[in-house]
Structure formats: structure tokens, C-alpha cells
mmCIF file of C-alpha atoms in Angstrom:
data_model
loop_
_atom_site.group_PDB
_atom_site.id
_atom_site.type_symbol
_atom_site.label_atom_id
_atom_site.label_comp_id
_atom_site.label_asym_id
_atom_site.label_seq_id
_atom_site.Cartn_x
_atom_site.Cartn_y
_atom_site.Cartn_z
ATOM 1 C CA MET A 1 11.101 -34.961 -25.253
ATOM 2 C CA GLY A 2 12.486 -31.557 -24.281
ATOM 3 C CA LEU A 3 11.370 -29.748 -21.159
ATOM 4 C CA GLN A 4 11.352 -26.007 -20.752
ATOM 5 C CA LEU A 5 10.204 -24.059 -17.713
ATOM 6 C CA VAL A 6 8.361 -20.818 -18.252
ATOM 7 C CA PHE A 7 7.862 -18.569 -15.228
ATOM 8 C CA ILE A 8 5.117 -15.970 -15.303
ATOM 9 C CA GLY A 9 4.662 -14.047 -12.070
ATOM 10 C CA THR A 10 4.499 -16.450 -9.145
ATOM 11 C CA ILE A 11 3.165 -19.225 -11.354
ATOM 12 C CA ALA A 12 5.545 -21.735 -12.831
ATOM 13 C CA LEU A 13 4.291 -23.103 -16.102
ATOM 14 C CA CYS A 14 5.700 -26.245 -17.633
ATOM 15 C CA LEU A 15 5.839 -26.227 -21.415
ATOM 16 C CA VAL A 16 6.273 -29.671 -22.909
ATOM 17 C CA VAL A 17 7.707 -29.523 -26.394
ATOM 18 C CA SER A 18 6.704 -32.599 -28.361
ATOM 19 C CA SER A 19 5.726 -33.636 -31.842
ATOM 20 C CA ALA A 20 2.164 -32.483 -31.214
ATOM 21 C CA VAL A 21 1.182 -29.014 -32.388
ATOM 22 C CA LEU A 22 -0.647 -28.156 -29.164
ATOM 23 C CA GLU A 23 1.646 -26.805 -26.472
ATOM 24 C CA ARG A 24 0.887 -27.905 -22.924
ATOM 25 C CA PHE A 25 1.092 -25.935 -19.680
ATOM 26 C CA GLU A 26 0.658 -26.959 -16.058
ATOM 27 C CA GLN A 27 -1.559 -24.950 -13.707
ATOM 28 C CA ALA A 28 -1.251 -25.628 -9.977
ATOM 29 C CA LEU A 29 -4.303 -26.171 -7.792
ATOM 30 C CA LYS A 30 -4.929 -24.583 -4.414
ATOM 31 C CA GLN A 31 -3.949 -26.576 -1.357
ATOM 32 C CA ASP A 32 -7.551 -27.748 -0.939
ATOM 33 C CA GLY A 33 -7.529 -29.179 -4.471
ATOM 34 C CA SER A 34 -9.827 -26.529 -5.948
ATOM 35 C CA LEU A 35 -9.389 -24.139 -8.849
ATOM 36 C CA SER A 36 -11.054 -20.760 -9.399
ATOM 37 C CA PHE A 37 -10.889 -18.480 -12.412
ATOM 38 C CA LEU A 38 -12.649 -15.673 -14.262
ATOM 39 C CA VAL A 39 -13.689 -15.576 -17.922
ATOM 40 C CA ILE A 40 -13.860 -12.394 -19.974
ATOM 41 C CA GLY A 41 -14.128 -11.803 -23.703
ATOM 42 C CA ASP A 42 -14.377 -9.039 -26.307
ATOM 43 C CA TRP A 43 -12.797 -6.428 -24.097
ATOM 44 C CA GLY A 44 -9.874 -4.350 -25.454
ATOM 45 C CA ARG A 45 -11.213 -0.806 -25.914
ATOM 46 C CA LYS A 46 -8.838 1.351 -23.820
ATOM 47 C CA GLY A 47 -11.333 1.273 -20.966
ATOM 48 C CA ALA A 48 -14.301 2.489 -23.018
ATOM 49 C CA TYR A 49 -17.783 0.956 -23.241
ATOM 50 C CA ASN A 50 -17.668 -0.012 -19.546
ATOM 51 C CA GLN A 51 -14.468 -2.038 -19.954
ATOM 52 C CA SER A 52 -13.001 -0.277 -16.911
ATOM 53 C CA LYS A 53 -16.145 -0.926 -14.870
ATOM 54 C CA VAL A 54 -16.097 -4.616 -15.751
ATOM 55 C CA ALA A 55 -12.407 -4.704 -14.859
ATOM 56 C CA PHE A 56 -13.144 -3.177 -11.464
ATOM 57 C CA GLN A 57 -15.753 -5.831 -10.685
ATOM 58 C CA MET A 58 -13.361 -8.520 -11.884
ATOM 59 C CA GLY A 59 -10.906 -7.282 -9.287
ATOM 60 C CA VAL A 60 -13.509 -7.463 -6.528
ATOM 61 C CA ILE A 61 -14.793 -10.898 -7.525
ATOM 62 C CA GLY A 62 -11.274 -12.161 -8.125
ATOM 63 C CA GLN A 63 -10.282 -11.251 -4.586
ATOM 64 C CA LEU A 64 -13.372 -12.861 -3.034
ATOM 65 C CA LEU A 65 -12.778 -16.094 -4.938
ATOM 66 C CA ASP A 66 -8.976 -15.985 -4.666
ATOM 67 C CA ILE A 67 -8.770 -16.763 -8.386
ATOM 68 C CA ASP A 68 -5.876 -18.711 -9.858
ATOM 69 C CA PHE A 69 -6.022 -17.295 -13.392
ATOM 70 C CA VAL A 70 -8.139 -15.475 -16.007
ATOM 71 C CA ILE A 71 -9.334 -16.800 -19.368
ATOM 72 C CA SER A 72 -9.843 -14.433 -22.302
ATOM 73 C CA THR A 73 -12.110 -15.737 -25.060
ATOM 74 C CA GLY A 74 -10.628 -13.432 -27.699
ATOM 75 C CA ASP A 75 -11.172 -10.136 -29.467
ATOM 76 C CA ASN A 76 -8.559 -8.854 -27.090
ATOM 77 C CA PHE A 77 -7.854 -5.593 -28.945
ATOM 78 C CA TYR A 78 -10.367 -3.580 -30.994
ATOM 79 C CA ASP A 79 -10.969 -2.839 -33.720
ATOM 80 C CA SER A 80 -8.072 -4.466 -35.518
ATOM 81 C CA GLY A 81 -5.809 -6.280 -33.093
ATOM 82 C CA LEU A 82 -2.308 -4.941 -32.498
ATOM 83 C CA THR A 83 -0.155 -3.253 -35.126
ATOM 84 C CA GLY A 84 3.052 -4.622 -33.620
ATOM 85 C CA ILE A 85 4.830 -5.514 -30.397
ATOM 86 C CA ASP A 86 5.224 -1.803 -29.632
ATOM 87 C CA ASP A 87 1.533 -0.952 -30.102
ATOM 88 C CA PRO A 88 0.463 1.235 -27.131
ATOM 89 C CA ASP A 89 -2.965 -0.436 -27.223
ATOM 90 C CA PHE A 90 -1.478 -3.391 -25.316
ATOM 91 C CA ASP A 91 -0.728 -1.127 -22.391
ATOM 92 C CA ASP A 92 -3.816 1.070 -22.761
ATOM 93 C CA SER A 93 -6.308 -1.805 -23.139
ATOM 94 C CA PHE A 94 -4.727 -4.430 -20.893
ATOM 95 C CA THR A 95 -1.999 -3.453 -18.445
ATOM 96 C CA LYS A 96 -3.522 -0.123 -17.415
ATOM 97 C CA ILE A 97 -7.065 -1.525 -17.179
ATOM 98 C CA TYR A 98 -6.783 -4.776 -15.208
ATOM 99 C CA THR A 99 -4.819 -3.294 -12.319
ATOM 100 C CA ALA A 100 -6.449 -4.972 -9.298
ATOM 101 C CA SER A 101 -4.112 -7.075 -7.191
ATOM 102 C CA SER A 102 -6.348 -10.133 -7.620
ATOM 103 C CA LEU A 103 -5.960 -9.931 -11.404
ATOM 104 C CA GLN A 104 -2.159 -10.100 -11.304
ATOM 105 C CA LYS A 105 -2.391 -13.779 -12.179
ATOM 106 C CA GLN A 106 -1.832 -15.730 -15.363
ATOM 107 C CA TRP A 107 -4.079 -14.753 -18.292
ATOM 108 C CA TYR A 108 -4.697 -17.504 -20.856
ATOM 109 C CA SER A 109 -5.905 -15.911 -24.100
ATOM 110 C CA VAL A 110 -7.030 -17.039 -27.539
ATOM 111 C CA LEU A 111 -7.389 -14.935 -30.677
ATOM 112 C CA GLY A 112 -10.678 -13.550 -31.944
ATOM 113 C CA ASN A 113 -11.603 -12.422 -35.449
ATOM 114 C CA HIS A 114 -10.771 -8.787 -34.604
ATOM 115 C CA ASP A 115 -7.324 -9.876 -33.423
ATOM 116 C CA TYR A 116 -6.763 -11.461 -36.841
ATOM 117 C CA ARG A 117 -7.259 -8.034 -38.428
ATOM 118 C CA GLY A 118 -4.002 -6.914 -36.881
ATOM 119 C CA ASN A 119 -0.501 -8.307 -36.572
ATOM 120 C CA VAL A 120 -1.177 -11.761 -35.163
ATOM 121 C CA GLU A 121 2.461 -12.627 -34.516
ATOM 122 C CA ALA A 122 2.775 -9.503 -32.382
ATOM 123 C CA GLN A 123 -0.046 -10.613 -30.111
ATOM 124 C CA LEU A 124 1.501 -14.094 -29.855
ATOM 125 C CA SER A 125 4.992 -12.722 -29.204
ATOM 126 C CA PRO A 126 6.826 -13.441 -25.926
ATOM 127 C CA VAL A 127 7.913 -9.805 -26.077
ATOM 128 C CA LEU A 128 4.451 -8.905 -24.738
ATOM 129 C CA THR A 129 4.979 -11.307 -21.843
ATOM 130 C CA ASN A 130 8.160 -9.398 -21.036
ATOM 131 C CA LEU A 131 6.098 -6.212 -20.988
ATOM 132 C CA ASP A 132 3.393 -7.751 -18.780
ATOM 133 C CA LYS A 133 4.227 -11.091 -17.179
ATOM 134 C CA ARG A 134 0.545 -12.097 -17.018
ATOM 135 C CA TRP A 135 0.131 -12.301 -20.781
ATOM 136 C CA LEU A 136 0.013 -15.649 -22.575
ATOM 137 C CA CYS A 137 -1.698 -15.832 -25.966
ATOM 138 C CA LEU A 138 -1.336 -18.722 -28.406
ATOM 139 C CA ARG A 139 -3.411 -19.951 -31.319
ATOM 140 C CA SER A 140 -4.278 -23.301 -29.694
ATOM 141 C CA PHE A 141 -2.895 -24.903 -26.556
ATOM 142 C CA ILE A 142 -3.690 -27.015 -23.497
ATOM 143 C CA VAL A 143 -3.638 -26.165 -19.791
ATOM 144 C CA ASN A 144 -3.606 -29.106 -17.405
ATOM 145 C CA ALA A 145 -4.853 -28.385 -13.898
ATOM 146 C CA GLU A 146 -5.096 -31.973 -12.612
ATOM 147 C CA VAL A 147 -8.836 -32.012 -11.867
ATOM 148 C CA ALA A 148 -9.578 -30.168 -15.110
ATOM 149 C CA GLU A 149 -7.944 -29.878 -18.490
ATOM 150 C CA PHE A 150 -8.501 -26.845 -20.706
ATOM 151 C CA PHE A 151 -8.289 -27.042 -24.494
ATOM 152 C CA PHE A 152 -7.938 -23.649 -26.175
ATOM 153 C CA VAL A 153 -8.908 -23.754 -29.856
ATOM 154 C CA ASP A 154 -8.195 -21.201 -32.595
ATOM 155 C CA THR A 155 -11.677 -20.852 -34.117
ATOM 156 C CA THR A 156 -11.314 -17.867 -36.489
ATOM 157 C CA PRO A 157 -9.750 -19.855 -39.391
ATOM 158 C CA PHE A 158 -12.843 -22.107 -39.460
ATOM 159 C CA VAL A 159 -15.184 -19.279 -40.511
ATOM 160 C CA ASP A 160 -15.659 -19.130 -44.293
ATOM 161 C CA LYS A 161 -16.851 -15.530 -44.574
ATOM 162 C CA TYR A 162 -13.553 -14.096 -43.350
ATOM 163 C CA PHE A 163 -11.926 -15.634 -46.420
ATOM 164 C CA ILE A 164 -14.741 -15.418 -48.982
ATOM 165 C CA GLU A 165 -16.355 -12.090 -48.049
ATOM 166 C CA PRO A 166 -13.864 -10.094 -45.930
ATOM 167 C CA LYS A 167 -15.505 -6.831 -47.027
ATOM 168 C CA ASP A 168 -13.107 -3.990 -46.253
ATOM 169 C CA HIS A 169 -11.255 -5.950 -43.583
ATOM 170 C CA VAL A 170 -7.740 -7.293 -44.059
ATOM 171 C CA TYR A 171 -6.913 -10.439 -42.110
ATOM 172 C CA ASP A 172 -3.463 -11.677 -41.184
ATOM 173 C CA TRP A 173 -3.473 -15.296 -42.343
ATOM 174 C CA SER A 174 0.276 -15.833 -41.951
ATOM 175 C CA GLY A 175 0.749 -19.214 -40.301
ATOM 176 C CA ILE A 176 -2.732 -20.364 -41.366
ATOM 177 C CA LEU A 177 -2.360 -21.128 -45.063
ATOM 178 C CA PRO A 178 -3.005 -23.566 -46.572
ATOM 179 C CA ARG A 179 -6.186 -23.207 -44.562
ATOM 180 C CA LYS A 180 -7.633 -26.675 -45.202
ATOM 181 C CA GLN A 181 -4.501 -28.358 -43.916
ATOM 182 C CA TYR A 182 -4.324 -26.049 -40.890
ATOM 183 C CA ILE A 183 -7.901 -26.875 -39.863
ATOM 184 C CA SER A 184 -7.444 -30.584 -40.524
ATOM 185 C CA ASN A 185 -4.312 -30.737 -38.383
ATOM 186 C CA LEU A 186 -5.936 -28.714 -35.608
ATOM 187 C CA LEU A 187 -9.003 -30.962 -35.476
ATOM 188 C CA LYS A 188 -6.781 -34.046 -35.324
ATOM 189 C CA ASP A 189 -4.688 -32.528 -32.543
ATOM 190 C CA VAL A 190 -7.729 -31.540 -30.499
ATOM 191 C CA ASP A 191 -9.358 -34.941 -30.990
ATOM 192 C CA LEU A 192 -6.201 -36.793 -29.947
ATOM 193 C CA ALA A 193 -5.614 -34.556 -26.941
ATOM 194 C CA LEU A 194 -9.197 -35.020 -25.747
ATOM 195 C CA GLN A 195 -8.974 -38.780 -26.215
ATOM 196 C CA GLN A 196 -5.780 -38.932 -24.183
ATOM 197 C CA SER A 197 -7.065 -36.722 -21.379
ATOM 198 C CA ASN A 198 -7.705 -38.379 -18.027
ATOM 199 C CA ALA A 199 -8.998 -35.198 -16.421
ATOM 200 C CA LYS A 200 -12.195 -35.334 -14.408
ATOM 201 C CA TRP A 201 -13.450 -32.257 -16.248
ATOM 202 C CA LYS A 202 -12.773 -31.345 -19.880
ATOM 203 C CA ILE A 203 -13.279 -27.697 -20.790
ATOM 204 C CA VAL A 204 -12.877 -26.295 -24.310
ATOM 205 C CA VAL A 205 -12.366 -22.574 -24.953
ATOM 206 C CA GLY A 206 -12.762 -20.831 -28.311
ATOM 207 C CA HIS A 207 -13.695 -17.371 -29.528
ATOM 208 C CA HIS A 208 -16.631 -18.254 -31.751
ATOM 209 C CA THR A 209 -20.015 -19.523 -30.686
ATOM 210 C CA ILE A 210 -21.308 -23.027 -31.241
ATOM 211 C CA ARG A 211 -24.741 -22.484 -29.682
ATOM 212 C CA SER A 212 -25.904 -18.889 -29.316
ATOM 213 C CA ALA A 213 -29.032 -16.756 -29.381
ATOM 214 C CA GLY A 214 -26.950 -13.623 -29.902
ATOM 215 C CA VAL A 215 -26.534 -11.530 -33.031
ATOM 216 C CA HIS A 216 -23.948 -13.916 -34.529
ATOM 217 C CA GLY A 217 -25.910 -17.055 -33.696
ATOM 218 C CA ASN A 218 -24.436 -20.518 -34.191
ATOM 219 C CA THR A 219 -21.150 -20.811 -36.072
ATOM 220 C CA ASP A 220 -22.086 -23.410 -38.684
ATOM 221 C CA GLU A 221 -18.504 -24.363 -39.473
ATOM 222 C CA LEU A 222 -17.846 -25.232 -35.818
ATOM 223 C CA VAL A 223 -21.143 -27.082 -35.509
ATOM 224 C CA LYS A 224 -20.173 -29.266 -38.467
ATOM 225 C CA GLN A 225 -16.462 -29.748 -37.818
ATOM 226 C CA LEU A 226 -15.622 -29.209 -34.135
ATOM 227 C CA LEU A 227 -18.809 -30.075 -32.236
ATOM 228 C CA PRO A 228 -18.839 -33.785 -33.245
ATOM 229 C CA ILE A 229 -15.322 -34.132 -31.811
ATOM 230 C CA LEU A 230 -16.328 -32.412 -28.579
ATOM 231 C CA GLU A 231 -19.380 -34.617 -28.200
ATOM 232 C CA ALA A 232 -17.490 -37.815 -29.001
ATOM 233 C CA ASN A 233 -14.981 -36.990 -26.275
ATOM 234 C CA ASN A 234 -17.580 -36.089 -23.639
ATOM 235 C CA ILE A 235 -16.386 -32.580 -22.829
ATOM 236 C CA ASP A 236 -18.239 -30.749 -20.074
ATOM 237 C CA LEU A 237 -18.097 -27.064 -21.026
ATOM 238 C CA TYR A 238 -17.598 -25.077 -24.209
ATOM 239 C CA ILE A 239 -16.737 -21.470 -23.331
ATOM 240 C CA ASN A 240 -16.698 -18.720 -25.977
ATOM 241 C CA GLY A 241 -17.010 -15.015 -26.648
ATOM 242 C CA HIS A 242 -17.825 -13.341 -30.013
ATOM 243 C CA ASP A 243 -21.438 -12.512 -29.155
ATOM 244 C CA HIS A 244 -21.275 -9.506 -26.831
ATOM 245 C CA CYS A 245 -23.509 -10.960 -24.175
ATOM 246 C CA LEU A 246 -23.634 -13.478 -21.345
ATOM 247 C CA GLN A 247 -25.523 -16.709 -21.887
ATOM 248 C CA HIS A 248 -25.884 -20.336 -20.900
ATOM 249 C CA ILE A 249 -27.430 -22.922 -23.225
ATOM 250 C CA SER A 250 -27.948 -26.556 -22.299
ATOM 251 C CA SER A 251 -29.139 -28.365 -25.430
ATOM 252 C CA PHE A 252 -31.179 -31.551 -25.276
ATOM 253 C CA ASP A 253 -29.099 -33.077 -28.075
ATOM 254 C CA SER A 254 -25.781 -32.548 -26.270
ATOM 255 C CA ALA A 255 -24.450 -33.023 -22.744
ATOM 256 C CA ILE A 256 -22.184 -30.015 -23.247
ATOM 257 C CA GLN A 257 -22.933 -26.750 -21.456
ATOM 258 C CA PHE A 258 -22.504 -23.836 -23.889
ATOM 259 C CA LEU A 259 -21.335 -20.699 -22.075
ATOM 260 C CA THR A 260 -20.879 -17.320 -23.763
ATOM 261 C CA CYS A 261 -18.851 -14.648 -22.022
ATOM 262 C CA GLY A 262 -18.343 -11.803 -24.488
ATOM 263 C CA GLY A 263 -19.389 -8.904 -22.271
ATOM 264 C CA GLY A 264 -15.993 -7.390 -21.573
ATOM 265 C CA SER A 265 -16.833 -4.004 -23.086
ATOM 266 C CA LYS A 266 -19.196 -2.952 -25.899
ATOM 267 C CA ALA A 267 -22.547 -4.738 -25.649
ATOM 268 C CA TRP A 268 -26.294 -3.975 -25.554
ATOM 269 C CA ARG A 269 -26.913 -4.816 -29.204
ATOM 270 C CA GLY A 270 -30.588 -5.406 -28.599
ATOM 271 C CA VAL A 271 -30.630 -8.616 -30.608
ATOM 272 C CA VAL A 272 -31.871 -11.886 -29.152
ATOM 273 C CA ASN A 273 -32.677 -14.687 -31.567
ATOM 274 C CA TRP A 274 -35.327 -17.133 -30.497
ATOM 275 C CA TRP A 275 -34.137 -20.222 -28.668
ATOM 276 C CA LYS A 276 -36.006 -23.085 -27.039
ATOM 277 C CA PRO A 277 -36.937 -21.823 -23.563
ATOM 278 C CA GLU A 278 -36.148 -25.185 -21.977
ATOM 279 C CA GLU A 279 -32.583 -25.012 -23.366
ATOM 280 C CA MET A 280 -31.886 -21.330 -22.767
ATOM 281 C CA LYS A 281 -30.864 -21.316 -19.115
ATOM 282 C CA PHE A 282 -29.758 -17.686 -19.140
ATOM 283 C CA TYR A 283 -29.336 -14.735 -21.521
ATOM 284 C CA TYR A 284 -28.167 -11.218 -20.728
ATOM 285 C CA ASP A 285 -27.584 -8.653 -23.467
ATOM 286 C CA GLY A 286 -24.974 -6.645 -21.590
ATOM 287 C CA GLN A 287 -21.555 -6.403 -20.018
ATOM 288 C CA GLY A 288 -20.256 -8.682 -17.339
ATOM 289 C CA VAL A 289 -17.976 -11.525 -16.338
ATOM 290 C CA MET A 290 -18.212 -15.203 -15.423
ATOM 291 C CA SER A 291 -16.547 -17.011 -12.537
ATOM 292 C CA VAL A 292 -15.876 -20.738 -12.362
ATOM 293 C CA LYS A 293 -14.842 -22.871 -9.395
ATOM 294 C CA VAL A 294 -13.756 -26.442 -10.043
ATOM 295 C CA THR A 295 -13.152 -29.296 -7.618
ATOM 296 C CA GLU A 296 -12.767 -32.988 -8.304
ATOM 297 C CA THR A 297 -16.496 -33.484 -7.814
ATOM 298 C CA GLU A 298 -18.155 -30.145 -8.654
ATOM 299 C CA ILE A 299 -18.228 -27.155 -10.987
ATOM 300 C CA ASP A 300 -19.850 -23.901 -9.872
ATOM 301 C CA ILE A 301 -20.511 -21.162 -12.436
ATOM 302 C CA VAL A 302 -21.697 -17.626 -11.702
ATOM 303 C CA PHE A 303 -22.432 -14.759 -14.113
ATOM 304 C CA TYR A 304 -22.153 -11.152 -12.861
ATOM 305 C CA ASP A 305 -23.184 -7.851 -14.419
ATOM 306 C CA VAL A 306 -21.108 -4.672 -14.614
ATOM 307 C CA TYR A 307 -22.182 -3.757 -11.057
ATOM 308 C CA GLY A 308 -21.163 -7.099 -9.613
ATOM 309 C CA HIS A 309 -24.733 -8.327 -9.192
ATOM 310 C CA VAL A 310 -25.222 -12.067 -9.576
ATOM 311 C CA LEU A 311 -27.310 -12.771 -12.695
ATOM 312 C CA HIS A 312 -27.177 -16.555 -12.982
ATOM 313 C CA LYS A 313 -25.779 -19.563 -11.118
ATOM 314 C CA TRP A 314 -25.292 -23.132 -12.256
ATOM 315 C CA ASN A 315 -23.778 -26.186 -10.618
ATOM 316 C CA THR A 316 -23.057 -29.744 -11.618
ATOM 317 C CA SER A 317 -21.342 -32.646 -9.889
ATOM 318 C CA LYS A 318 -19.686 -35.973 -10.602
ATOM 319 C CA GLN A 319 -18.952 -38.930 -8.382
ATOM 320 C CA LEU A 320 -15.508 -38.953 -6.828
ATOM 321 C CA HIS A 321 -14.994 -42.535 -7.962
ATOM 322 C CA ALA A 322 -16.728 -44.464 -10.705
ATOM 323 C CA SER A 323 -19.270 -46.969 -9.400
ATOM 324 C CA TRP A 324 -18.515 -50.630 -9.916
#
């Protein structure tokens, strides 16, 4: 097994190259054994639609929490991804926007459907990391942080309509076809990785919704194909974007907490589909960001609006050691 060290900023990431498709990275904990991070999605609009205001609050919150990294749930560059590695949108929508000192940490990013409308390989290219050392975007990968393991899943290829009814959009499916085989291999890789994980907390990140009361609603393909794997492997959180809102759903038929954080820029669609009140813990049809703090025994989640006001808090805990 080969071992390659990748250094991004002050964080040393360990990339293990193996026969598995999913690349693995190591994320260090704080000295007290905790981990803090922010989640943002659906953001890249050159600062417009309150993107800059959300970014400012991210900087403030990031400093208060002393965050270790940022997760992007996709749709990183609107409307159609990047045109190439020299696209100025990378600088105008990312580097020049998230300028706070607290945000100069590793960014772990997945692709959204809008990213697939551009040059996907450009967004995945290490050339962008040379331009901004924070940037790391892959189709699917794993981040191990000792107390928690993060499984980033490329959800766009699952959605039938992008292939069957693309309308006037052109998607970059290079590296995806044949689609059926790609999805099959990805599901097997995710299932195996989850089975082999010994982490106290298992967190899965994808762009598309599984449970949502937003305009896009549930993604049926993920409900049928990915959700059974997540449930069988007892994951704790599924974090997504796609719907431009903030929400928290805790379904009776699943132990998974479904968290949407797609309020990085354009929002306020005015669409809320009915959901069981006892399952809908929180819904906000606007911009904002989510923070997460993880220890060996607890997870604390907080949603903030564009002004930094706390909108929703949630906490859960696990025993330090299994009872005998």
C-alpha cells in the first residue's frame, strides 16, 4: 500500500492509495479531543445573494468555535460550475469571498448538480489547490478524524432526470459512464467503508437531499439506493445541500438525523412542502450556516442565519464505553 503526504496549509493530510475507489484523508483533533467545523452549501455567486454576508458570519462563528475545517455540500459555482482551471469564478466566488482568518482552514467539498454543468475535472484538479491551499474537492472520499469519520458521496449521478430530461443543460459525465456501473461501484465502496469504520460517529455528506420539505423534496433515487445502506450501517448524520434552506428532520422510521445546509447564497424560494410536525425539528427558508462540534461522547449542532442569530440547536450523546 503506497503512502503519500498531502500538505494543505498547516494541516497535514494523509492520503492512502489502495485498491478501494474512495480516497482517505486524516484530520487531526484538537488537543482536548474535540472537533469543530462549519457546513455551507449552494454558495458560489461572486458574493451576490448575501453570499458575502454569510461568509462574514462564517468568519465570526469560525473564530468563536476555533473551527478545524469547513464542509461544502456542493453547487460550489453557479450557474454552471467552472469552465476550466483558469476560470476567474474560482477566485471571485471562493478565494475573495471567504477571507476571514478563521476560514483559512481545510475545505472539504463535494460536487453538486450545477458543478456538473461545467468542467468537472477542472474543479477536481490539484491546480486549484495550488491557487488556494484550502481547496479539496473530490467526487467521493473519506475523512477520518478519530472520533468521527466522514463519508463524502457523489450524489448527482444517481438522479435520473439529469440524464433523461436535461432540458437545455449540458452535463459533464466524463468519468461517470457507464453510469450503472459507476453507481454500483460507489454504493459497494460506501457500504464497505461504513462496515469497516470503527468511528464513534459516522457522518455522511452529499449534495442531494434524502429527506426534505424544500422545493426539491426527497431524492427518490437516494431513498431507494443509498438510504438502506446508511441505515444498515447505523450512521448518525446525513448532511446535504441542494434545497436552498436550513432544516433538520428526524424521521420516526430512521435513527439518522437529516440536516440540510444549502443557504450559502440565493434562497427565499417561498416553498415549504408539508412534513410531519413531530419529525420536522427545524425549517428556515433563507440563508445561513451550520456549525458542528464533535467529541467522543457528544455532537452539538447549531444553525445560524445571515446575521449570526442562532435559529436552532440540537444535541445528542453516546456512552463513552459500551455497557456490559
